[in-house]
């Protein structure tokens, strides 16, 4: 099946040779072709060029994209999409002055979501998650990482990971699964944190690896949650089972999680709202992708990741949503790209690079996703008629997506 798209006002993120990530100054450049055509063959990008060089091509269907822009679909490398119910009461509690930490300390937060999830059957969990997945696909997300971490028992974590496995099988969107057993200390392990890490390392990770339910491991490395030592144990156990790490670090405090992540070859270190000069230094020369989650900063009113300092230090940066019921009940990558420009002083070019090719790196799929490159997946956003690509982050809160193609097919 071949689809030809013609008269594209601008084809964005065109990379003739496959790149895996962009860093520092490289992020300022967003290569494009104006007045372009694009040929899709089944699930892949077959060819592209300028309209004045369009050869005669046999296609099963042709789409006229006059006035419209095409870019690779967003890659969301950090979500907690599988959850049961919502936590809007905590949202109201925060409006009345309680902090995220105070809510967690009085039994809310992650442990609250764990109670709800443990009481929810797998089918209902699947349906609730599928609804959210379809919503983010319509918003232009074409690949997504989904974490466990609201189970906090072996059975409930397995239930979450089985839901993700089923979504992988059923949905056109590319999915990676991350095991986040160390998201919060379950009540049953009160004052026995090290025993919970023993359970994760000796029981949960081997079982999850045996059933091939995860691609990565994660840990919430933060004061009041898990220490750097706990995080290192989990990352080392992950490595033994071929599960690289993608970890939560520096959301509220800088406690050494980034250094530990880099030393353990973490694929990404995520959040980074609180960064010291040493944290930036330790990332230099590493293969670890820093990931910012600006819609979490918006929702919790916490600092934004210092993107300018990170990029101006020559480092790469990726953007993701962190979609979850507590700190970010939104999976809208368009809003994330806008916030990156508005609140983190990233240029539209930097933000689009961070939400496509660098985000693909952060979920280990930059060979197949994140740019318009021959042979990569035909995962595309076709915009409405808009004046320029800068209009996308500028017109924050509006949706200018006309259609989304995943694996070469329109999803709606
Ligand atoms: N910070 C840790 N985990 C999630 C929030 C989880 C929750 O509040 O339910 C996050 O990435 O923001
Ligand atoms: Zn998260």
mmCIF file of C-alpha atoms and ligand atoms in Angstrom:
data_model
loop_
_atom_site.group_PDB
_atom_site.id
_atom_site.type_symbol
_atom_site.label_atom_id
_atom_site.label_comp_id
_atom_site.label_asym_id
_atom_site.label_seq_id
_atom_site.Cartn_x
_atom_site.Cartn_y
_atom_site.Cartn_z
ATOM 1 C CA UNK A 1 0.000 0.000 0.000
ATOM 2 C CA UNK A 2 1.533 3.333 -1.099
ATOM 3 C CA UNK A 3 0.347 6.773 -0.012
ATOM 4 C CA UNK A 4 1.656 9.910 -1.707
ATOM 5 C CA UNK A 5 1.316 13.251 0.072
ATOM 6 C CA UNK A 6 1.855 16.275 -2.194
ATOM 7 C CA UNK A 7 2.139 20.076 -1.919
ATOM 8 C CA UNK A 8 3.277 19.921 1.718
ATOM 9 C CA UNK A 9 3.878 23.507 2.804
ATOM 10 C CA UNK A 10 6.839 22.333 4.910
ATOM 11 C CA UNK A 11 8.141 18.855 5.747
ATOM 12 C CA UNK A 12 9.918 19.125 9.104
ATOM 13 C CA UNK A 13 12.710 17.205 10.794
ATOM 14 C CA UNK A 14 14.093 15.811 7.537
ATOM 15 C CA UNK A 15 17.269 13.826 8.184
ATOM 16 C CA UNK A 16 18.833 12.215 5.136
ATOM 17 C CA UNK A 17 21.088 10.048 7.254
ATOM 18 C CA UNK A 18 19.829 8.515 10.469
ATOM 19 C CA UNK A 19 20.960 10.336 13.615
ATOM 20 C CA UNK A 20 20.315 9.096 17.129
ATOM 21 C CA UNK A 21 20.255 12.362 19.112
ATOM 22 C CA UNK A 22 21.110 16.069 19.002
ATOM 23 C CA UNK A 23 22.979 18.039 21.625
ATOM 24 C CA UNK A 24 23.879 21.634 22.454
ATOM 25 C CA UNK A 25 24.017 23.909 19.385
ATOM 26 C CA UNK A 26 22.840 21.069 17.103
ATOM 27 C CA UNK A 27 19.396 21.374 18.672
ATOM 28 C CA UNK A 28 18.922 24.837 17.141
ATOM 29 C CA UNK A 29 18.718 23.374 13.643
ATOM 30 C CA UNK A 30 15.466 21.822 12.401
ATOM 31 C CA UNK A 31 16.041 20.825 8.761
ATOM 32 C CA UNK A 32 13.017 20.967 6.491
ATOM 33 C CA UNK A 33 11.882 20.863 2.878
ATOM 34 C CA UNK A 34 9.415 23.515 1.695
ATOM 35 C CA UNK A 35 6.788 22.622 -0.928
ATOM 36 C CA UNK A 36 7.484 18.914 -0.497
ATOM 37 C CA UNK A 37 6.132 15.506 -1.358
ATOM 38 C CA UNK A 38 6.344 12.393 0.814
ATOM 39 C CA UNK A 39 5.786 8.771 -0.181
ATOM 40 C CA UNK A 40 4.750 6.141 2.383
ATOM 41 C CA UNK A 41 5.037 2.439 1.636
ATOM 42 C CA UNK A 42 3.101 0.290 4.095
ATOM 43 C CA UNK A 43 4.397 1.260 7.552
ATOM 44 C CA UNK A 44 7.554 3.037 6.352
ATOM 45 C CA UNK A 45 8.728 6.317 4.824
ATOM 46 C CA UNK A 46 9.888 5.411 1.319
ATOM 47 C CA UNK A 47 10.967 8.715 -0.204
ATOM 48 C CA UNK A 48 10.497 12.490 -0.217
ATOM 49 C CA UNK A 49 11.617 15.595 -2.091
ATOM 50 C CA UNK A 50 10.575 18.989 -3.422
ATOM 51 C CA UNK A 51 7.479 19.272 -5.638
ATOM 52 C CA UNK A 52 9.529 20.476 -8.590
ATOM 53 C CA UNK A 53 11.390 17.161 -8.520
ATOM 54 C CA UNK A 54 8.336 14.925 -8.068
ATOM 55 C CA UNK A 55 8.801 11.878 -10.326
ATOM 56 C CA UNK A 56 5.875 9.901 -11.722
ATOM 57 C CA UNK A 57 4.860 7.631 -8.835
ATOM 58 C CA UNK A 58 2.205 4.923 -8.662
ATOM 59 C CA UNK A 59 0.293 5.328 -5.380
ATOM 60 C CA UNK A 60 -2.860 3.734 -3.980
ATOM 61 C CA UNK A 61 -3.952 7.084 -2.583
ATOM 62 C CA UNK A 62 -2.826 10.701 -2.873
ATOM 63 C CA UNK A 63 -3.345 13.421 -0.269
ATOM 64 C CA UNK A 64 -3.053 17.118 -1.120
ATOM 65 C CA UNK A 65 -1.449 18.919 1.852
ATOM 66 C CA UNK A 66 -1.552 22.453 0.456
ATOM 67 C CA UNK A 67 -0.967 24.954 3.293
ATOM 68 C CA UNK A 68 -0.243 22.178 5.796
ATOM 69 C CA UNK A 69 2.891 21.095 7.605
ATOM 70 C CA UNK A 70 4.055 17.519 8.247
ATOM 71 C CA UNK A 71 6.374 16.504 11.065
ATOM 72 C CA UNK A 72 7.225 13.189 12.733
ATOM 73 C CA UNK A 73 4.694 12.268 15.419
ATOM 74 C CA UNK A 74 5.643 13.115 18.994
ATOM 75 C CA UNK A 75 7.514 10.574 21.080
ATOM 76 C CA UNK A 76 6.491 10.569 24.743
ATOM 77 C CA UNK A 77 9.319 8.807 26.597
ATOM 78 C CA UNK A 78 7.948 9.122 30.158
ATOM 79 C CA UNK A 79 4.379 8.289 31.205
ATOM 80 C CA UNK A 80 2.459 6.514 33.939
ATOM 81 C CA UNK A 81 -0.533 5.889 31.677
ATOM 82 C CA UNK A 82 -1.813 2.801 33.520
ATOM 83 C CA UNK A 83 -3.734 3.942 36.588
ATOM 84 C CA UNK A 84 -7.095 3.451 38.213
ATOM 85 C CA UNK A 85 -9.396 6.370 38.932
ATOM 86 C CA UNK A 86 -8.116 9.876 39.456
ATOM 87 C CA UNK A 87 -6.877 12.090 42.292
ATOM 88 C CA UNK A 88 -8.760 15.339 41.778
ATOM 89 C CA UNK A 89 -9.364 15.660 45.543
ATOM 90 C CA UNK A 90 -5.587 16.040 46.030
ATOM 91 C CA UNK A 91 -5.644 18.738 43.355
ATOM 92 C CA UNK A 92 -8.219 20.625 45.453
ATOM 93 C CA UNK A 93 -6.147 19.983 48.624
ATOM 94 C CA UNK A 94 -3.173 21.629 46.925
ATOM 95 C CA UNK A 95 -5.313 24.622 45.930
ATOM 96 C CA UNK A 96 -6.101 24.931 49.660
ATOM 97 C CA UNK A 97 -2.380 25.041 50.455
ATOM 98 C CA UNK A 98 -1.142 21.478 51.046
ATOM 99 C CA UNK A 99 2.080 20.560 49.248
ATOM 100 C CA UNK A 100 2.632 17.414 47.144
ATOM 101 C CA UNK A 101 4.863 16.072 49.952
ATOM 102 C CA UNK A 102 2.281 16.839 52.682
ATOM 103 C CA UNK A 103 -0.413 15.032 50.701
ATOM 104 C CA UNK A 104 1.864 11.998 50.266
ATOM 105 C CA UNK A 105 2.737 12.021 53.996
ATOM 106 C CA UNK A 106 -0.939 11.829 54.977
ATOM 107 C CA UNK A 107 -1.555 8.734 52.834
ATOM 108 C CA UNK A 108 -2.358 10.370 49.511
ATOM 109 C CA UNK A 109 -0.116 10.413 46.471
ATOM 110 C CA UNK A 110 1.317 7.297 44.878
ATOM 111 C CA UNK A 111 0.141 5.029 47.719
ATOM 112 C CA UNK A 112 -3.427 6.316 47.202
ATOM 113 C CA UNK A 113 -3.221 5.352 43.510
ATOM 114 C CA UNK A 114 -1.769 1.950 44.492
ATOM 115 C CA UNK A 115 -4.792 1.217 46.706
ATOM 116 C CA UNK A 116 -7.165 2.091 43.864
ATOM 117 C CA UNK A 117 -5.206 0.025 41.363
ATOM 118 C CA UNK A 118 -4.981 -3.044 43.574
ATOM 119 C CA UNK A 119 -8.792 -2.979 43.855
ATOM 120 C CA UNK A 120 -9.313 -2.681 40.076
ATOM 121 C CA UNK A 121 -9.550 -5.728 37.819
ATOM 122 C CA UNK A 122 -7.248 -6.101 34.829
ATOM 123 C CA UNK A 123 -9.964 -5.633 32.193
ATOM 124 C CA UNK A 124 -11.164 -2.364 33.697
ATOM 125 C CA UNK A 125 -7.571 -1.145 34.036
ATOM 126 C CA UNK A 126 -6.982 -2.003 30.380
ATOM 127 C CA UNK A 127 -10.117 -0.111 29.268
ATOM 128 C CA UNK A 128 -9.278 2.986 31.355
ATOM 129 C CA UNK A 129 -5.745 3.024 29.926
ATOM 130 C CA UNK A 130 -6.903 2.405 26.349
ATOM 131 C CA UNK A 131 -9.130 5.492 26.543
ATOM 132 C CA UNK A 132 -6.125 7.608 27.573
ATOM 133 C CA UNK A 133 -3.916 5.990 24.918
ATOM 134 C CA UNK A 134 -6.414 6.802 22.155
ATOM 135 C CA UNK A 135 -6.603 10.390 23.410
ATOM 136 C CA UNK A 136 -2.825 10.921 23.246
ATOM 137 C CA UNK A 137 -2.633 9.302 19.806
ATOM 138 C CA UNK A 138 -5.169 11.838 18.531
ATOM 139 C CA UNK A 139 -2.937 14.540 20.049
ATOM 140 C CA UNK A 140 -0.061 13.378 17.865
ATOM 141 C CA UNK A 141 1.860 10.928 20.032
ATOM 142 C CA UNK A 142 3.171 8.057 17.913
ATOM 143 C CA UNK A 143 5.397 6.242 20.416
ATOM 144 C CA UNK A 144 5.079 6.088 24.176
ATOM 145 C CA UNK A 145 6.842 4.662 27.206
ATOM 146 C CA UNK A 146 4.516 3.431 29.948
ATOM 147 C CA UNK A 147 5.609 2.658 33.511
ATOM 148 C CA UNK A 148 4.248 0.361 36.169
ATOM 149 C CA UNK A 149 4.598 1.634 39.740
ATOM 150 C CA UNK A 150 1.042 1.967 41.049
ATOM 151 C CA UNK A 151 0.901 -1.713 42.006
ATOM 152 C CA UNK A 152 3.632 -1.938 44.654
ATOM 153 C CA UNK A 153 2.999 -5.685 45.130
ATOM 154 C CA UNK A 154 4.240 -8.401 42.785
ATOM 155 C CA UNK A 155 0.710 -9.263 41.655
ATOM 156 C CA UNK A 156 -0.414 -5.687 41.090
ATOM 157 C CA UNK A 157 2.797 -4.722 39.273
ATOM 158 C CA UNK A 158 2.367 -7.792 37.031
ATOM 159 C CA UNK A 159 -1.230 -6.734 36.394
ATOM 160 C CA UNK A 160 -0.060 -3.293 35.219
ATOM 161 C CA UNK A 161 2.665 -4.752 33.015
ATOM 162 C CA UNK A 162 0.226 -7.240 31.460
ATOM 163 C CA UNK A 163 -2.072 -4.327 30.594
ATOM 164 C CA UNK A 164 0.883 -2.628 28.853
ATOM 165 C CA UNK A 165 1.715 -5.875 27.030
ATOM 166 C CA UNK A 166 -1.867 -6.129 25.757
ATOM 167 C CA UNK A 167 -1.790 -2.496 24.611
ATOM 168 C CA UNK A 168 1.473 -3.223 22.744
ATOM 169 C CA UNK A 169 -0.260 -6.047 20.896
ATOM 170 C CA UNK A 170 -3.517 -4.212 20.165
ATOM 171 C CA UNK A 171 -2.464 -0.640 19.299
ATOM 172 C CA UNK A 172 -0.722 0.912 16.286
ATOM 173 C CA UNK A 173 1.325 3.148 18.607
ATOM 174 C CA UNK A 174 4.835 1.912 19.509
ATOM 175 C CA UNK A 175 5.070 1.154 23.259
ATOM 176 C CA UNK A 176 7.946 0.444 25.646
ATOM 177 C CA UNK A 177 7.240 -0.867 29.169
ATOM 178 C CA UNK A 178 9.168 0.184 32.264
ATOM 179 C CA UNK A 179 9.072 -1.573 35.637
ATOM 180 C CA UNK A 180 8.839 1.020 38.438
ATOM 181 C CA UNK A 181 8.352 -1.133 41.551
ATOM 182 C CA UNK A 182 10.348 1.453 43.549
ATOM 183 C CA UNK A 183 7.842 4.275 43.039
ATOM 184 C CA UNK A 184 6.860 4.604 46.724
ATOM 185 C CA UNK A 185 7.268 2.454 49.802
ATOM 186 C CA UNK A 186 4.138 0.301 50.213
ATOM 187 C CA UNK A 187 2.413 0.530 53.628
ATOM 188 C CA UNK A 188 3.180 -3.147 54.273
ATOM 189 C CA UNK A 189 6.902 -2.299 54.227
ATOM 190 C CA UNK A 190 6.717 0.734 56.574
ATOM 191 C CA UNK A 191 10.178 1.165 58.171
ATOM 192 C CA UNK A 192 11.452 -1.820 56.099
ATOM 193 C CA UNK A 193 12.613 -0.023 52.953
ATOM 194 C CA UNK A 194 15.664 -2.195 52.380
ATOM 195 C CA UNK A 195 13.483 -5.334 52.563
ATOM 196 C CA UNK A 196 11.262 -3.888 49.834
ATOM 197 C CA UNK A 197 14.321 -3.301 47.656
ATOM 198 C CA UNK A 198 15.347 -6.936 48.373
ATOM 199 C CA UNK A 199 11.904 -8.031 47.121
ATOM 200 C CA UNK A 200 12.251 -5.891 43.975
ATOM 201 C CA UNK A 201 15.762 -7.123 43.214
ATOM 202 C CA UNK A 202 15.388 -10.785 44.166
ATOM 203 C CA UNK A 203 11.760 -11.533 43.248
ATOM 204 C CA UNK A 204 10.059 -8.894 41.102
ATOM 205 C CA UNK A 205 12.782 -8.132 38.523
ATOM 206 C CA UNK A 206 13.603 -11.840 37.874
ATOM 207 C CA UNK A 207 9.887 -12.680 37.486
ATOM 208 C CA UNK A 208 9.194 -9.708 35.188
ATOM 209 C CA UNK A 209 12.266 -10.532 33.101
ATOM 210 C CA UNK A 210 11.239 -14.189 32.855
ATOM 211 C CA UNK A 211 7.788 -13.173 31.566
ATOM 212 C CA UNK A 212 9.367 -10.523 29.267
ATOM 213 C CA UNK A 213 7.023 -7.865 30.589
ATOM 214 C CA UNK A 214 9.431 -4.915 30.712
ATOM 215 C CA UNK A 215 12.018 -3.170 28.549
ATOM 216 C CA UNK A 216 13.447 -0.875 31.254
ATOM 217 C CA UNK A 217 13.641 -0.424 35.037
ATOM 218 C CA UNK A 218 12.982 2.807 36.925
ATOM 219 C CA UNK A 219 13.186 4.110 40.509
ATOM 220 C CA UNK A 220 11.966 7.317 42.169
ATOM 221 C CA UNK A 221 15.325 8.491 43.578
ATOM 222 C CA UNK A 222 14.239 11.252 45.958
ATOM 223 C CA UNK A 223 14.259 12.234 49.640
ATOM 224 C CA UNK A 224 11.390 10.413 51.357
ATOM 225 C CA UNK A 225 11.180 7.792 48.571
ATOM 226 C CA UNK A 226 14.305 5.823 47.542
ATOM 227 C CA UNK A 227 17.985 6.529 48.150
ATOM 228 C CA UNK A 228 20.876 6.577 45.708
ATOM 229 C CA UNK A 229 22.000 3.218 47.162
ATOM 230 C CA UNK A 230 18.531 1.717 46.540
ATOM 231 C CA UNK A 231 18.607 3.123 43.009
ATOM 232 C CA UNK A 232 22.027 1.607 42.303
ATOM 233 C CA UNK A 233 20.847 -1.816 43.515
ATOM 234 C CA UNK A 234 17.842 -1.651 41.194
ATOM 235 C CA UNK A 235 19.872 -0.445 38.212
ATOM 236 C CA UNK A 236 22.437 -3.213 38.774
ATOM 237 C CA UNK A 237 19.692 -5.844 39.021
ATOM 238 C CA UNK A 238 18.136 -4.463 35.830
ATOM 239 C CA UNK A 239 21.443 -4.739 33.991
ATOM 240 C CA UNK A 240 21.723 -8.418 34.969
ATOM 241 C CA UNK A 241 18.430 -9.035 33.168
ATOM 242 C CA UNK A 242 19.131 -6.777 30.196
ATOM 243 C CA UNK A 243 16.781 -4.068 31.436
ATOM 244 C CA UNK A 244 18.513 -0.668 31.183
ATOM 245 C CA UNK A 245 17.471 2.118 33.556
ATOM 246 C CA UNK A 246 15.362 5.233 32.996
ATOM 247 C CA UNK A 247 15.142 6.928 36.371
ATOM 248 C CA UNK A 248 13.236 9.662 38.238
ATOM 249 C CA UNK A 249 15.817 12.068 39.695
ATOM 250 C CA UNK A 250 16.123 15.667 40.971
ATOM 251 C CA UNK A 251 12.377 16.393 41.090
ATOM 252 C CA UNK A 252 12.563 18.086 44.503
ATOM 253 C CA UNK A 253 16.177 17.582 45.637
ATOM 254 C CA UNK A 254 19.576 16.899 44.134
ATOM 255 C CA UNK A 255 20.843 13.848 46.050
ATOM 256 C CA UNK A 256 23.252 12.240 43.585
ATOM 257 C CA UNK A 257 20.781 10.327 41.412
ATOM 258 C CA UNK A 258 22.107 11.750 38.138
ATOM 259 C CA UNK A 259 25.679 10.656 38.878
ATOM 260 C CA UNK A 260 24.431 7.198 39.844
ATOM 261 C CA UNK A 261 22.369 7.028 36.655
ATOM 262 C CA UNK A 262 25.289 8.019 34.450
ATOM 263 C CA UNK A 263 27.612 5.552 36.229
ATOM 264 C CA UNK A 264 25.075 2.799 35.618
ATOM 265 C CA UNK A 265 24.562 3.693 31.940
ATOM 266 C CA UNK A 266 20.971 4.835 32.443
ATOM 267 C CA UNK A 267 19.309 5.531 29.098
ATOM 268 C CA UNK A 268 17.666 8.623 30.585
ATOM 269 C CA UNK A 269 17.447 10.693 33.761
ATOM 270 C CA UNK A 270 14.049 12.339 34.048
ATOM 271 C CA UNK A 271 12.490 15.367 35.874
ATOM 272 C CA UNK A 272 15.614 17.494 36.672
ATOM 273 C CA UNK A 273 13.657 20.412 38.123
ATOM 274 C CA UNK A 274 16.416 20.953 40.719
ATOM 275 C CA UNK A 275 19.879 20.921 39.146
ATOM 276 C CA UNK A 276 23.297 21.805 40.579
ATOM 277 C CA UNK A 277 26.337 22.699 38.435
ATOM 278 C CA UNK A 278 27.785 19.258 39.369
ATOM 279 C CA UNK A 279 24.658 17.529 38.019
ATOM 280 C CA UNK A 280 25.174 19.243 34.653
ATOM 281 C CA UNK A 281 28.899 18.483 34.683
ATOM 282 C CA UNK A 282 28.387 14.768 35.306
ATOM 283 C CA UNK A 283 26.114 14.433 32.249
ATOM 284 C CA UNK A 284 28.801 15.747 29.887
ATOM 285 C CA UNK A 285 30.269 13.056 27.669
ATOM 286 C CA UNK A 286 27.708 10.461 28.830
ATOM 287 C CA UNK A 287 25.177 8.510 26.748
ATOM 288 C CA UNK A 288 22.407 9.342 29.233
ATOM 289 C CA UNK A 289 19.597 11.590 27.914
ATOM 290 C CA UNK A 290 18.291 14.299 30.282
ATOM 291 C CA UNK A 291 14.475 14.482 30.072
ATOM 292 C CA UNK A 292 12.355 17.480 31.134
ATOM 293 C CA UNK A 293 8.680 17.212 32.091
ATOM 294 C CA UNK A 294 7.330 20.773 31.961
ATOM 295 C CA UNK A 295 3.637 19.908 32.352
ATOM 296 C CA UNK A 296 4.531 18.407 35.765
ATOM 297 C CA UNK A 297 6.149 21.726 36.725
ATOM 298 C CA UNK A 298 3.028 23.560 35.549
ATOM 299 C CA UNK A 299 0.618 21.347 37.489
ATOM 300 C CA UNK A 300 2.621 21.204 40.754
ATOM 301 C CA UNK A 301 3.914 24.794 40.549
ATOM 302 C CA UNK A 302 7.498 23.606 40.975
ATOM 303 C CA UNK A 303 10.565 24.914 39.096
ATOM 304 C CA UNK A 304 10.991 24.110 35.416
ATOM 305 C CA UNK A 305 14.018 22.107 34.308
ATOM 306 C CA UNK A 306 16.775 24.637 33.469
ATOM 307 C CA UNK A 307 16.790 23.800 29.769
ATOM 308 C CA UNK A 308 18.952 26.760 28.745
ATOM 309 C CA UNK A 309 21.709 25.789 31.178
ATOM 310 C CA UNK A 310 21.549 22.160 30.028
ATOM 311 C CA UNK A 311 21.563 22.867 26.277
ATOM 312 C CA UNK A 312 24.038 25.754 26.526
ATOM 313 C CA UNK A 313 26.401 23.363 28.346
ATOM 314 C CA UNK A 314 26.429 21.333 25.124
ATOM 315 C CA UNK A 315 24.088 18.609 26.393
ATOM 316 C CA UNK A 316 21.068 17.034 24.704
ATOM 317 C CA UNK A 317 17.558 17.395 26.155
ATOM 318 C CA UNK A 318 14.328 15.486 25.547
ATOM 319 C CA UNK A 319 10.757 16.435 26.469
ATOM 320 C CA UNK A 320 7.993 14.150 27.778
ATOM 321 C CA UNK A 321 4.607 14.513 29.487
ATOM 322 C CA UNK A 322 4.893 12.398 32.699
ATOM 323 C CA UNK A 323 1.136 11.686 32.246
ATOM 324 C CA UNK A 324 -0.026 10.384 35.666
ATOM 325 C CA UNK A 325 -2.931 10.964 38.083
ATOM 326 C CA UNK A 326 -0.955 12.879 40.724
ATOM 327 C CA UNK A 327 1.548 15.313 39.288
ATOM 328 C CA UNK A 328 0.514 15.560 35.601
ATOM 329 C CA UNK A 329 -2.992 14.483 34.596
ATOM 330 C CA UNK A 330 -2.314 15.374 30.960
ATOM 331 C CA UNK A 331 -0.658 13.545 28.078
ATOM 332 C CA UNK A 332 -0.629 16.459 25.662
ATOM 333 C CA UNK A 333 2.772 16.692 23.962
ATOM 334 C CA UNK A 334 1.641 19.836 22.103
ATOM 335 C CA UNK A 335 1.262 21.594 25.440
ATOM 336 C CA UNK A 336 4.654 20.232 26.558
ATOM 337 C CA UNK A 337 6.306 21.721 23.446
ATOM 338 C CA UNK A 338 4.575 25.069 24.098
ATOM 339 C CA UNK A 339 5.620 25.084 27.767
ATOM 340 C CA UNK A 340 9.211 24.301 26.795
ATOM 341 C CA UNK A 341 9.221 27.468 24.667
ATOM 342 C CA UNK A 342 7.220 29.668 27.044
ATOM 343 C CA UNK A 343 8.670 28.630 30.408
ATOM 344 C CA UNK A 344 12.044 27.049 29.594
ATOM 345 C CA UNK A 345 13.140 29.467 26.844
ATOM 346 C CA UNK A 346 13.664 26.732 24.287
ATOM 347 C CA UNK A 347 13.254 27.816 20.677
ATOM 348 C CA UNK A 348 10.559 26.053 18.606
ATOM 349 C CA UNK A 349 13.379 24.219 16.766
ATOM 350 C CA UNK A 350 14.922 23.005 20.035
ATOM 351 C CA UNK A 351 11.552 21.992 21.465
ATOM 352 C CA UNK A 352 10.536 20.030 18.338
ATOM 353 C CA UNK A 353 13.931 18.284 18.266
ATOM 354 C CA UNK A 354 13.524 17.473 21.979
ATOM 355 C CA UNK A 355 10.032 16.018 21.460
ATOM 356 C CA UNK A 356 10.925 13.919 18.398
ATOM 357 C CA UNK A 357 14.466 12.639 17.786
ATOM 358 C CA UNK A 358 15.830 13.158 21.318
ATOM 359 C CA UNK A 359 12.670 11.726 22.813
ATOM 360 C CA UNK A 360 13.056 8.683 20.562
ATOM 361 C CA UNK A 361 16.592 8.252 21.926
ATOM 362 C CA UNK A 362 15.207 8.425 25.484
ATOM 363 C CA UNK A 363 13.042 5.399 24.774
ATOM 364 C CA UNK A 364 15.627 3.521 22.722
ATOM 365 C CA UNK A 365 13.909 3.839 19.332
ATOM 366 C CA UNK A 366 15.806 6.566 17.483
ATOM 367 C CA UNK A 367 16.797 4.123 14.723
ATOM 368 C CA UNK A 368 13.140 3.756 13.721
ATOM 369 C CA UNK A 369 11.324 6.863 15.003
ATOM 370 C CA UNK A 370 11.707 10.604 15.566
ATOM 371 C CA UNK A 371 12.638 11.943 12.122
ATOM 372 C CA UNK A 372 11.598 11.987 8.468
ATOM 373 C CA UNK A 373 14.196 9.557 7.171
ATOM 374 C CA UNK A 374 13.869 6.904 4.456
ATOM 375 C CA UNK A 375 13.171 3.523 6.057
ATOM 376 C CA UNK A 376 11.902 4.974 9.363
ATOM 377 C CA UNK A 377 8.342 4.394 10.544
ATOM 378 C CA UNK A 378 5.693 6.444 8.731
ATOM 379 C CA UNK A 379 4.485 8.070 11.967
ATOM 380 C CA UNK A 380 3.392 11.588 11.110
ATOM 381 C CA UNK A 381 1.466 14.634 12.227
ATOM 382 C CA UNK A 382 -0.380 16.464 9.418
ATOM 383 C CA UNK A 383 -1.341 19.928 10.659
ATOM 384 C CA UNK A 384 -4.231 22.122 9.617
ATOM 385 C CA UNK A 385 -3.356 25.080 7.403
ATOM 386 C CA UNK A 386 -1.071 27.125 9.660
ATOM 387 C CA UNK A 387 1.269 30.042 8.921
ATOM 388 C CA UNK A 388 4.479 28.373 10.160
ATOM 389 C CA UNK A 389 5.699 25.623 12.503
ATOM 390 C CA UNK A 390 6.425 28.261 15.170
ATOM 391 C CA UNK A 391 2.655 28.762 15.289
ATOM 392 C CA UNK A 392 2.308 25.343 16.967
ATOM 393 C CA UNK A 393 4.013 26.239 20.298
ATOM 394 C CA UNK A 394 2.891 29.889 20.008
ATOM 395 C CA UNK A 395 -0.826 29.093 19.901
ATOM 396 C CA UNK A 396 -0.628 27.147 23.165
ATOM 397 C CA UNK A 397 -3.712 25.255 24.223
ATOM 398 C CA UNK A 398 -5.086 25.011 20.677
ATOM 399 C CA UNK A 399 -5.002 21.832 18.644
ATOM 400 C CA UNK A 400 -3.887 22.354 15.039
ATOM 401 C CA UNK A 401 -3.555 18.672 14.149
ATOM 402 C CA UNK A 402 -5.706 17.631 11.198
ATOM 403 C CA UNK A 403 -4.671 13.975 11.197
ATOM 404 C CA UNK A 404 -2.159 11.561 12.620
ATOM 405 C CA UNK A 405 -0.582 8.673 10.666
ATOM 406 C CA UNK A 406 0.796 5.721 12.588
ATOM 407 C CA UNK A 407 2.661 3.026 10.688
ATOM 408 C CA UNK A 408 1.502 4.609 7.429
ATOM 409 C CA UNK A 409 -2.231 4.686 8.222
ATOM 410 C CA UNK A 410 -4.424 7.560 9.424
ATOM 411 C CA UNK A 411 -5.755 6.780 12.895
ATOM 412 C CA UNK A 412 -8.940 8.807 12.449
HETATM 413 N N1 LIG B 1 7.533 11.594 40.893
HETATM 414 C C1 LIG B 1 7.194 10.453 40.838
HETATM 415 N N2 LIG B 1 6.208 9.911 40.091
HETATM 416 C C2 LIG B 1 5.281 10.651 39.335
HETATM 417 C C3 LIG B 1 4.141 11.158 40.149
HETATM 418 C C4 LIG B 1 3.366 10.078 40.708
HETATM 419 C C5 LIG B 1 2.111 10.469 41.406
HETATM 420 O O1 LIG B 1 2.009 11.525 42.051
HETATM 421 O O2 LIG B 1 1.203 9.646 41.311
HETATM 422 C C6 LIG B 1 5.989 11.744 38.582
HETATM 423 O O3 LIG B 1 6.887 11.397 37.831
HETATM 424 O O4 LIG B 1 5.692 12.938 38.738
HETATM 425 ZN ZN1 LIG B 2 7.142 10.101 36.277
#
